[in-house]
PDB file of C-alpha atoms and ligand atoms in Angstrom:
ATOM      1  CA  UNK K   1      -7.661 -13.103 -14.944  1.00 48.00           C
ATOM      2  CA  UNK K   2     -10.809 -13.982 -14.013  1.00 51.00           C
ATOM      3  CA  UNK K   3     -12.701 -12.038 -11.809  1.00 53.00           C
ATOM      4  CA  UNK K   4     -14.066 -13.922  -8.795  1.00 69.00           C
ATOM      5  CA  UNK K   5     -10.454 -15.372  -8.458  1.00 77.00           C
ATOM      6  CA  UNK K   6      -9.466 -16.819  -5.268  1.00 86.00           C
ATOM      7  CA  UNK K   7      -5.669 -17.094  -4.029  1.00 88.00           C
ATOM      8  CA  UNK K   8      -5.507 -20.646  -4.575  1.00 88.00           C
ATOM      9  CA  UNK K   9      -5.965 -20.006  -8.599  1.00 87.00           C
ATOM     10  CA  UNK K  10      -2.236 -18.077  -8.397  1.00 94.00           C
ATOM     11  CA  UNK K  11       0.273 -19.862  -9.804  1.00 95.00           C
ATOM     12  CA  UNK K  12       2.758 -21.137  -7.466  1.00 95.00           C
ATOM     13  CA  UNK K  13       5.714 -18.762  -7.961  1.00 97.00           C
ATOM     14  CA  UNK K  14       3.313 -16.008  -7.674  1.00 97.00           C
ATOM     15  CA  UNK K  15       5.247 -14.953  -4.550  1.00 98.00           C
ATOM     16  CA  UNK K  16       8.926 -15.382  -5.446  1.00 98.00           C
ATOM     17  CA  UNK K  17      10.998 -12.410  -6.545  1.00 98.00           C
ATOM     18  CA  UNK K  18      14.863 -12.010  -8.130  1.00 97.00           C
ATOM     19  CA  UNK K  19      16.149 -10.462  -5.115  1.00 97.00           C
ATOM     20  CA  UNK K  20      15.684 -12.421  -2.316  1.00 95.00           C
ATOM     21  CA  UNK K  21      18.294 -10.991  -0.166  1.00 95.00           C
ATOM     22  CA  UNK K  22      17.145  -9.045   3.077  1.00 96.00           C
ATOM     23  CA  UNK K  23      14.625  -6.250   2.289  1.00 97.00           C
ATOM     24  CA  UNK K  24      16.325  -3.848   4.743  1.00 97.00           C
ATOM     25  CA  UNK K  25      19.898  -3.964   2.796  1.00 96.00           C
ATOM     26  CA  UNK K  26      17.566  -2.738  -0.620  1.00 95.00           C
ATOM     27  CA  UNK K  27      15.561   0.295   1.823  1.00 95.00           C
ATOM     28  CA  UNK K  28      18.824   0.829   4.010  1.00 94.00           C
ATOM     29  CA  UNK K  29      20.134   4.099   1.812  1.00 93.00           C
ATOM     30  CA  UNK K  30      17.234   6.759   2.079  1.00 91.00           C
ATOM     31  CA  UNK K  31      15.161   7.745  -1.152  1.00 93.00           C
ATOM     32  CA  UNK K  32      14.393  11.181  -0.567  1.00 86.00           C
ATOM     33  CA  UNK K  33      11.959  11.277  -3.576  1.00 86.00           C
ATOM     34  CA  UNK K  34       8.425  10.884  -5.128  1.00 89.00           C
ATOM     35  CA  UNK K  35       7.742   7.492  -6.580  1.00 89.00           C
ATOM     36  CA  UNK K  36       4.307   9.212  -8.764  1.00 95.00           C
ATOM     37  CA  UNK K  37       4.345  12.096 -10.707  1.00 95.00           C
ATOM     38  CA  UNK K  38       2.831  15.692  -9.446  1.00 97.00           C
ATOM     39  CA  UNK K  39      -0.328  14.990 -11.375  1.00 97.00           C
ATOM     40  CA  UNK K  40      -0.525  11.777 -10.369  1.00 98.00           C
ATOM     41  CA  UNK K  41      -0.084  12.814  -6.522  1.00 98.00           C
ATOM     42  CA  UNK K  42      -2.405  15.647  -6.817  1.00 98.00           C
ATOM     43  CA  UNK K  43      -5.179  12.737  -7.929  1.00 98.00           C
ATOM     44  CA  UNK K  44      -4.500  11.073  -4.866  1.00 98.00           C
ATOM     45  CA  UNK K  45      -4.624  13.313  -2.550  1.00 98.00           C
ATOM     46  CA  UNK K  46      -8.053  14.291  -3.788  1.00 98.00           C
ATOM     47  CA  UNK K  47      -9.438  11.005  -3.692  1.00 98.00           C
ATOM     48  CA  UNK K  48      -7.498  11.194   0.287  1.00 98.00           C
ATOM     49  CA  UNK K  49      -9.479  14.037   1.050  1.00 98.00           C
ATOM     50  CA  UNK K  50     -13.077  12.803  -0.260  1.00 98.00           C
ATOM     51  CA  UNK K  51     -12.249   9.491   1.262  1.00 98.00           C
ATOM     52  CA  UNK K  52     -10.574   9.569   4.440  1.00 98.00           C
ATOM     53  CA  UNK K  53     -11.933  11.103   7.718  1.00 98.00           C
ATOM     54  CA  UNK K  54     -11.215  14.180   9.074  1.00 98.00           C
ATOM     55  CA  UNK K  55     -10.165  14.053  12.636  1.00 98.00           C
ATOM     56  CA  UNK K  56      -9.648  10.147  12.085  1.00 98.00           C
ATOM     57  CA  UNK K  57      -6.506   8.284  13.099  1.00 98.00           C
ATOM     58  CA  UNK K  58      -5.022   7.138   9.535  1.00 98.00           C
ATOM     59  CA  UNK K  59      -2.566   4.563   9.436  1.00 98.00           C
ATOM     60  CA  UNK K  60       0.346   5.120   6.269  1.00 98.00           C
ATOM     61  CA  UNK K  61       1.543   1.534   5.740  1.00 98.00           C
ATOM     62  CA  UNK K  62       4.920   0.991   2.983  1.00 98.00           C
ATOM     63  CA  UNK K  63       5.230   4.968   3.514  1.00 98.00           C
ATOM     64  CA  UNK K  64       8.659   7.053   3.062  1.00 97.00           C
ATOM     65  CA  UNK K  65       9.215  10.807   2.505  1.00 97.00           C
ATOM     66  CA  UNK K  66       5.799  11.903   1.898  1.00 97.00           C
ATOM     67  CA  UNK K  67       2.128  10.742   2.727  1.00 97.00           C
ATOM     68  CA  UNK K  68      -0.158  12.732   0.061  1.00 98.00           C
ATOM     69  CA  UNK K  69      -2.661  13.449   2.205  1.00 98.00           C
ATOM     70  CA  UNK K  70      -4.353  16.874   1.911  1.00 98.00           C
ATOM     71  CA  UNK K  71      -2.842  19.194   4.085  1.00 96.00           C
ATOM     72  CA  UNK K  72      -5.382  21.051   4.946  1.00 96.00           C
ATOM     73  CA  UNK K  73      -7.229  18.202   6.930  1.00 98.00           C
ATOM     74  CA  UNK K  74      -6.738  17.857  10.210  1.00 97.00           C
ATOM     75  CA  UNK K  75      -6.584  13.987  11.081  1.00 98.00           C
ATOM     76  CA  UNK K  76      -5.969  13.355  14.676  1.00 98.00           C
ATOM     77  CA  UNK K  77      -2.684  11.162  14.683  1.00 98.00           C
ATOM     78  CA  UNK K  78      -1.333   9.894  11.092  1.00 98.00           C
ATOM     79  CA  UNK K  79       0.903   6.897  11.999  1.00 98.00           C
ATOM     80  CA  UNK K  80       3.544   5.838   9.335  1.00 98.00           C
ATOM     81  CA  UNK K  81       4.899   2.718   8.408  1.00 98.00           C
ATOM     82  CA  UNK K  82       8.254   2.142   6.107  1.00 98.00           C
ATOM     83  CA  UNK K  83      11.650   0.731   5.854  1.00 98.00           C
ATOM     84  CA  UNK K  84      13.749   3.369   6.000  1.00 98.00           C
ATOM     85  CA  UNK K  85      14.025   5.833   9.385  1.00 98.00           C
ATOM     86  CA  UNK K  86      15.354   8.847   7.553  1.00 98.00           C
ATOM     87  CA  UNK K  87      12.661   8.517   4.884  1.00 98.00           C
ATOM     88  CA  UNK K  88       9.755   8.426   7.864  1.00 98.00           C
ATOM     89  CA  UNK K  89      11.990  11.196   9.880  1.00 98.00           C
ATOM     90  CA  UNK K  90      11.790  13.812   6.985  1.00 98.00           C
ATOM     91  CA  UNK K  91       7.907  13.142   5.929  1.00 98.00           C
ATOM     92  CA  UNK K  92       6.340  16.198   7.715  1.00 97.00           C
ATOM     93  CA  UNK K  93       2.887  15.005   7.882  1.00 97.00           C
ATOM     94  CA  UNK K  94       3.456  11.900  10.200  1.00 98.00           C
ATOM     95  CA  UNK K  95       2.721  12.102  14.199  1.00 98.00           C
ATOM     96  CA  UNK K  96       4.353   8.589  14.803  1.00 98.00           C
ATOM     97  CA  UNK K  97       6.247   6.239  12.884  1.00 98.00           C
ATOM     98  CA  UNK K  98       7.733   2.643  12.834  1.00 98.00           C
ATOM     99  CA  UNK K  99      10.056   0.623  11.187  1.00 98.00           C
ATOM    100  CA  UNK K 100       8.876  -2.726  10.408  1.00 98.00           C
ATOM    101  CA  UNK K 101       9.882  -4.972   7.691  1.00 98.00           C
ATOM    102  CA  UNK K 102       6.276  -6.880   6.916  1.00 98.00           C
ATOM    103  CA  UNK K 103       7.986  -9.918   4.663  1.00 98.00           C
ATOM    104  CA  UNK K 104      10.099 -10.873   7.605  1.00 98.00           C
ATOM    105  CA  UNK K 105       7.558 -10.169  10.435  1.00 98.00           C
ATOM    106  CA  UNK K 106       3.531  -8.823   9.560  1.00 98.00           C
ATOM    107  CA  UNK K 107       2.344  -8.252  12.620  1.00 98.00           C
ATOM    108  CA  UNK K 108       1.371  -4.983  13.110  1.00 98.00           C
ATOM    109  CA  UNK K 109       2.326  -3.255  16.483  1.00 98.00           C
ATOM    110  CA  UNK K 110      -1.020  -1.499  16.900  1.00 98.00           C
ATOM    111  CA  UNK K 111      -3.832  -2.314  19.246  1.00 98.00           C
ATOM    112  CA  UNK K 112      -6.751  -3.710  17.633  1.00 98.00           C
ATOM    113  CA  UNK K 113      -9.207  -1.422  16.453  1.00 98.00           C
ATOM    114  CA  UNK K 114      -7.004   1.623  16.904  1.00 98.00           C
ATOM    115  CA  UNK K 115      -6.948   3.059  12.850  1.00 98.00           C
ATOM    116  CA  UNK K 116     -10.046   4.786  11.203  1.00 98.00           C
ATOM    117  CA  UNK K 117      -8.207   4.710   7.918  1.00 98.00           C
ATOM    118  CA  UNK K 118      -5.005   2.829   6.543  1.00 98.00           C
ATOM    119  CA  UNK K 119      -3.413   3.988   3.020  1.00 98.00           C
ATOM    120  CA  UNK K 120      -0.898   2.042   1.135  1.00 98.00           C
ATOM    121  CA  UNK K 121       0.664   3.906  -1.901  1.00 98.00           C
ATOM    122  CA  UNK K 122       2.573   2.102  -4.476  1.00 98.00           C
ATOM    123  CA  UNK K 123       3.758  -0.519  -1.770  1.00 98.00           C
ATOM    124  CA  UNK K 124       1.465  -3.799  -2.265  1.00 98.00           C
ATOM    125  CA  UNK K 125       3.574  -4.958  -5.170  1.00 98.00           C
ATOM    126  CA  UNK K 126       6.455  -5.593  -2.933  1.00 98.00           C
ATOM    127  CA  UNK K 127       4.346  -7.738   0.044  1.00 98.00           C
ATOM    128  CA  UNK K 128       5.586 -11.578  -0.014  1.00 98.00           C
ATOM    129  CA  UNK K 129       2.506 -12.408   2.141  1.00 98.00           C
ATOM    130  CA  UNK K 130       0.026  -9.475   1.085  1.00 98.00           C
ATOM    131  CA  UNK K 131      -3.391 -11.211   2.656  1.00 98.00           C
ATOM    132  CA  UNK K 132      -1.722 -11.768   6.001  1.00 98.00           C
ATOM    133  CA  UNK K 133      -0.510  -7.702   5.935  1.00 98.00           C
ATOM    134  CA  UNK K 134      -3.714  -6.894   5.132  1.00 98.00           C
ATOM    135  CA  UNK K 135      -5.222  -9.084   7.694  1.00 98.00           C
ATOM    136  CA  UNK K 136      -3.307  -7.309  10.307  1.00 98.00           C
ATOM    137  CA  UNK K 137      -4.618  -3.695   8.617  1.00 98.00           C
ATOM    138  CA  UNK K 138      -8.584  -5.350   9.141  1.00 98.00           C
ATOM    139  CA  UNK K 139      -7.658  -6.325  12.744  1.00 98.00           C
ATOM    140  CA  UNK K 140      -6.079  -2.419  13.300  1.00 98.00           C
ATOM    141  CA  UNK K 141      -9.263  -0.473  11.788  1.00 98.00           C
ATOM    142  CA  UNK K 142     -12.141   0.135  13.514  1.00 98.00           C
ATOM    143  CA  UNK K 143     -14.867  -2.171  12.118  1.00 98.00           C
ATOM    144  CA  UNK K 144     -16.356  -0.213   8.897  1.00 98.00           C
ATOM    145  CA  UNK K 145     -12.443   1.221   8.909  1.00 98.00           C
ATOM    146  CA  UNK K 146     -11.606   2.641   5.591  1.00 98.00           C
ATOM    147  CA  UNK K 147      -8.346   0.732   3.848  1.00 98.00           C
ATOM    148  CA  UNK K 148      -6.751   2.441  -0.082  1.00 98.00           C
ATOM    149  CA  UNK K 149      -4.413   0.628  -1.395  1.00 98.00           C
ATOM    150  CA  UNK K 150      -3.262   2.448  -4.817  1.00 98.00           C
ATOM    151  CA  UNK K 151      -0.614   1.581  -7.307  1.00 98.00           C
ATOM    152  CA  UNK K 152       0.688   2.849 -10.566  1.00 97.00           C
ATOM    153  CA  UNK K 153       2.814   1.409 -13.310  1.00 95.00           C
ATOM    154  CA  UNK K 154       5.943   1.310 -12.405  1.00 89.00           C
ATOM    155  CA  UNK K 155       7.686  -0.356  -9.308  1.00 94.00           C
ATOM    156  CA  UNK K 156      11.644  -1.752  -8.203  1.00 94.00           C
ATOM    157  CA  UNK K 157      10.890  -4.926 -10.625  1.00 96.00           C
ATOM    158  CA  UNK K 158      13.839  -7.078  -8.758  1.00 97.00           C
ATOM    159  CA  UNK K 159      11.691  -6.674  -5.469  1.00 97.00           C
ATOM    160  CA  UNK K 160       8.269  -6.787  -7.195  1.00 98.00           C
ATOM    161  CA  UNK K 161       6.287  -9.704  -6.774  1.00 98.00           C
ATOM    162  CA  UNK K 162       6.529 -12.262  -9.999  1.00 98.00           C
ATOM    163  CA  UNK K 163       2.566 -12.151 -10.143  1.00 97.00           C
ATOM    164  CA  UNK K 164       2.723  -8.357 -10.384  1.00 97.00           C
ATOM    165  CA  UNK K 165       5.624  -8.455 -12.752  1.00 97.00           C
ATOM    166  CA  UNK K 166       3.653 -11.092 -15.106  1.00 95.00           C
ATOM    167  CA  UNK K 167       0.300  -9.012 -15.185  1.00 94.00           C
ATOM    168  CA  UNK K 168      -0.942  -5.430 -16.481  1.00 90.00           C
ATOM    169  CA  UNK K 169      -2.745  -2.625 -14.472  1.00 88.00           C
ATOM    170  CA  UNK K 170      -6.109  -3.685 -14.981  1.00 87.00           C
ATOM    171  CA  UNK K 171      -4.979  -7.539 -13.297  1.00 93.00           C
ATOM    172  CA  UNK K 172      -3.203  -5.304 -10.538  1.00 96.00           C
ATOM    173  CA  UNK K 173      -6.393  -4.148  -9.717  1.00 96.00           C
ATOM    174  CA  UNK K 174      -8.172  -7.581  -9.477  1.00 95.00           C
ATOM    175  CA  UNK K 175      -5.244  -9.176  -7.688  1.00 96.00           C
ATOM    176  CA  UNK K 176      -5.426  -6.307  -5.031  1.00 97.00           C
ATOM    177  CA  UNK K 177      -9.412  -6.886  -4.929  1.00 97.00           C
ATOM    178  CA  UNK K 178      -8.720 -10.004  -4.296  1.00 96.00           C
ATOM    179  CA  UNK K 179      -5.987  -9.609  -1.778  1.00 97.00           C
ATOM    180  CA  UNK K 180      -8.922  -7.414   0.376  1.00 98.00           C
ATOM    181  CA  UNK K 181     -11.728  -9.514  -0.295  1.00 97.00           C
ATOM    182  CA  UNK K 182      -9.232 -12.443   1.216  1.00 96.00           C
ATOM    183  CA  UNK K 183      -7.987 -10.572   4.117  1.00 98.00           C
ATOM    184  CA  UNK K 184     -12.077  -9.959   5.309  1.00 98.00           C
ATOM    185  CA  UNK K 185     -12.599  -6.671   3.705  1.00 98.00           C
ATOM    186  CA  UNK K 186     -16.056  -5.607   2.506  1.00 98.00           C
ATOM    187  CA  UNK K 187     -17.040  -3.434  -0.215  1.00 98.00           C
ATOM    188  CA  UNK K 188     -14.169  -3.488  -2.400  1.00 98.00           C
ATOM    189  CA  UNK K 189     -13.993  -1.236  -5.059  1.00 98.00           C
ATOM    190  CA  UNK K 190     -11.317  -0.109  -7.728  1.00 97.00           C
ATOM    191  CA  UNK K 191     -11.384   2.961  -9.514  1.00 97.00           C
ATOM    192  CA  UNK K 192      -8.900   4.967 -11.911  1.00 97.00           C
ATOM    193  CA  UNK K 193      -8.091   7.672 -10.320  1.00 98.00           C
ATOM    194  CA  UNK K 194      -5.560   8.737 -13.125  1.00 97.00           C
ATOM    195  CA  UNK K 195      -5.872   7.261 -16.617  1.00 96.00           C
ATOM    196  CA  UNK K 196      -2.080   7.888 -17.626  1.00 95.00           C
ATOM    197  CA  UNK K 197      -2.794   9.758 -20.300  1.00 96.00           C
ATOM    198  CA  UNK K 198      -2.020  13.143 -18.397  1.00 94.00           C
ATOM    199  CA  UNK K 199       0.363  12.190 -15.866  1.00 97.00           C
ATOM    200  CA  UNK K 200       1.747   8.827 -14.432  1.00 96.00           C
ATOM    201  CA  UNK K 201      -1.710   6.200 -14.432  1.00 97.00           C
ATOM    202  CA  UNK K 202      -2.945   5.444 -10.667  1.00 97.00           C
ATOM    203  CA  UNK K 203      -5.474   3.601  -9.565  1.00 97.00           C
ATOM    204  CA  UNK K 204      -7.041   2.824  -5.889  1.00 98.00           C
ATOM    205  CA  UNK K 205      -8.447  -0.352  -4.516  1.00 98.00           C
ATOM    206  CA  UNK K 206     -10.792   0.570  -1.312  1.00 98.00           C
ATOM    207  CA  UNK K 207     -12.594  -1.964   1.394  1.00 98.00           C
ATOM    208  CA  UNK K 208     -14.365  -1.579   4.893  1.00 98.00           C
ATOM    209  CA  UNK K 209     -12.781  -3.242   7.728  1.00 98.00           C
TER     210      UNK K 209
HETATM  211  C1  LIG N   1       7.947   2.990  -3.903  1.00 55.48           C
HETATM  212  S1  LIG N   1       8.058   3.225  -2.166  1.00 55.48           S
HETATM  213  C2  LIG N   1       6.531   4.056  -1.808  1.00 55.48           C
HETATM  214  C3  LIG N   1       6.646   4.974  -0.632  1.00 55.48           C
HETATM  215  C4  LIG N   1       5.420   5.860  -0.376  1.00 55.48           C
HETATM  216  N1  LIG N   1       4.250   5.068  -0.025  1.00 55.48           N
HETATM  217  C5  LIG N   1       5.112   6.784  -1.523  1.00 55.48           C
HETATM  218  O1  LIG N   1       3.944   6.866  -1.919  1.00 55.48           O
HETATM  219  O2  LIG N   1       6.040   7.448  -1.997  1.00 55.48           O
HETATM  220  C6  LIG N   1       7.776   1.582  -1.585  1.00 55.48           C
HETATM  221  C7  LIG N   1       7.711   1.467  -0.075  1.00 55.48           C
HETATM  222  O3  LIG N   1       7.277   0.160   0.268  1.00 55.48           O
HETATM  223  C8  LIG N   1       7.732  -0.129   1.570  1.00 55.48           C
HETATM  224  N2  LIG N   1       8.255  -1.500   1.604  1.00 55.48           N
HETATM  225  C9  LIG N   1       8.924  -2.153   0.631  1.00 55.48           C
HETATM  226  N3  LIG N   1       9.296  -3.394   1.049  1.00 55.48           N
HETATM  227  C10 LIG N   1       8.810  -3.526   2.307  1.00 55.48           C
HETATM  228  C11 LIG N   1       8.860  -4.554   3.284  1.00 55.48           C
HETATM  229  N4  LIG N   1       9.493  -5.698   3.067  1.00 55.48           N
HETATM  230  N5  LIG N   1       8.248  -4.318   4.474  1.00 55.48           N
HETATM  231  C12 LIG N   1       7.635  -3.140   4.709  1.00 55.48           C
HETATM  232  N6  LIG N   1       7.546  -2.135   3.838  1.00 55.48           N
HETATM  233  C13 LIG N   1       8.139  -2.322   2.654  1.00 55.48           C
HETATM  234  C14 LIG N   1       8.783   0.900   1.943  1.00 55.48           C
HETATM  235  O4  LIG N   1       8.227   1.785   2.887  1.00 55.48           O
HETATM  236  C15 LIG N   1       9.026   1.640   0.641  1.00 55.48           C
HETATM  237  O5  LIG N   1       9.316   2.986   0.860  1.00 55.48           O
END
């Protein structure tokens, strides 16, 4: 993939996956689990303590059980995001949380603005409409708002995007650049933050609001 691709280059089933029934019947049983490895987490939550701000409102979009943020950082509100209320219920580190399926309706319910930092961990791959979600992170973060959207190498393939499915990390990393650099985000970066050699691979795209 080339790098200064633009959405209109994507082939047109980019956005179709095998199951196309309702995303809330595939979330509705609760997955009390991590989706990374330990090492992989611990990464994460190092680059989440560098990156993010302490004291900051941070925004956990596509979250579930667990958030990885340090915790011994004291952020002033973390709000979560997910599809599954007993998932959200049990992760200890959220203030807040909503359910909100973002294929059937994006639209965050959060005043514009209102976020200093929004995280998305091993979620993107699953977004029908991923420029419009993360249009509607821009228009939540404060402007210079800090978004990370990280991913690793394995995802539910029946619900994962047929883009995603069809390309390899280092393409995950360009398509999420690109998703970012479509949705108005500045400054986006990717880094490895775990090669997989160690533990399960991860890496992070980042952009200013
Ligand atoms: C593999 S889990 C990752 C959960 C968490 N971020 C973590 O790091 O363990 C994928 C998550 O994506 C979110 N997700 C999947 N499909 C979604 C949809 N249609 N709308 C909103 N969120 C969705 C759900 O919150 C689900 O838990």
């Amino acid at each position: 993939m080339p790098p200064e691709l633009t959405l209109a280059d994507l082939p047109p089933w980019s956005f179709e996956k095998e199951d196309r029934a309702d995303d809330a019947a595939f979330y509705a049983e609760a997955r009390l689990c991590t989706h990374i490895d330990d090492g992989a987490i611990a990464a994460l939550t190092e680059f989440y303590r560098g990156a993010l701000p302490e004291g900051g409102v941070v925004l956990d979009l596509m979250s579930s059980c667990v958030s990885h943020l340090p915790g011994d950082v004291a952020y002033a509100e973390v709000i979560g995001h997910g599809m599954n209320a007993e998932e959200l219920a049990a992760n200890p580190q959220l203030s807040r949380w909503f359910v909100q399926d973002l294929n059937r309706d994006p639209v965050l319910p959060l005043a514009d603005g209102s976020i200093d930092a929004a995280t998305i961990c091993v979620g993107v791959q699953y977004l029908e409409r991923p420029v419009t979600v993360l249009s509607q992170a821009r228009r939540v973060l404060r402007p210079g708002g800090f978004i990370a959207v990280s991913f690793s190498n394995r995802c539910f393939p029946t619900k994962a995007m047929a883009i995603w499915l069809g390309t390899g990390d280092r393409d995950h990393a360009r398509l999420v650049a690109l998703y970012l650099r479509e949705a108005g985000f500045t400054d986006v970066e990717a880094r490895m933050l775990a090669d997989g050699s160690r533990c399960d691979p991860l890496i992070v795209v980042t952009g200013r609001a």
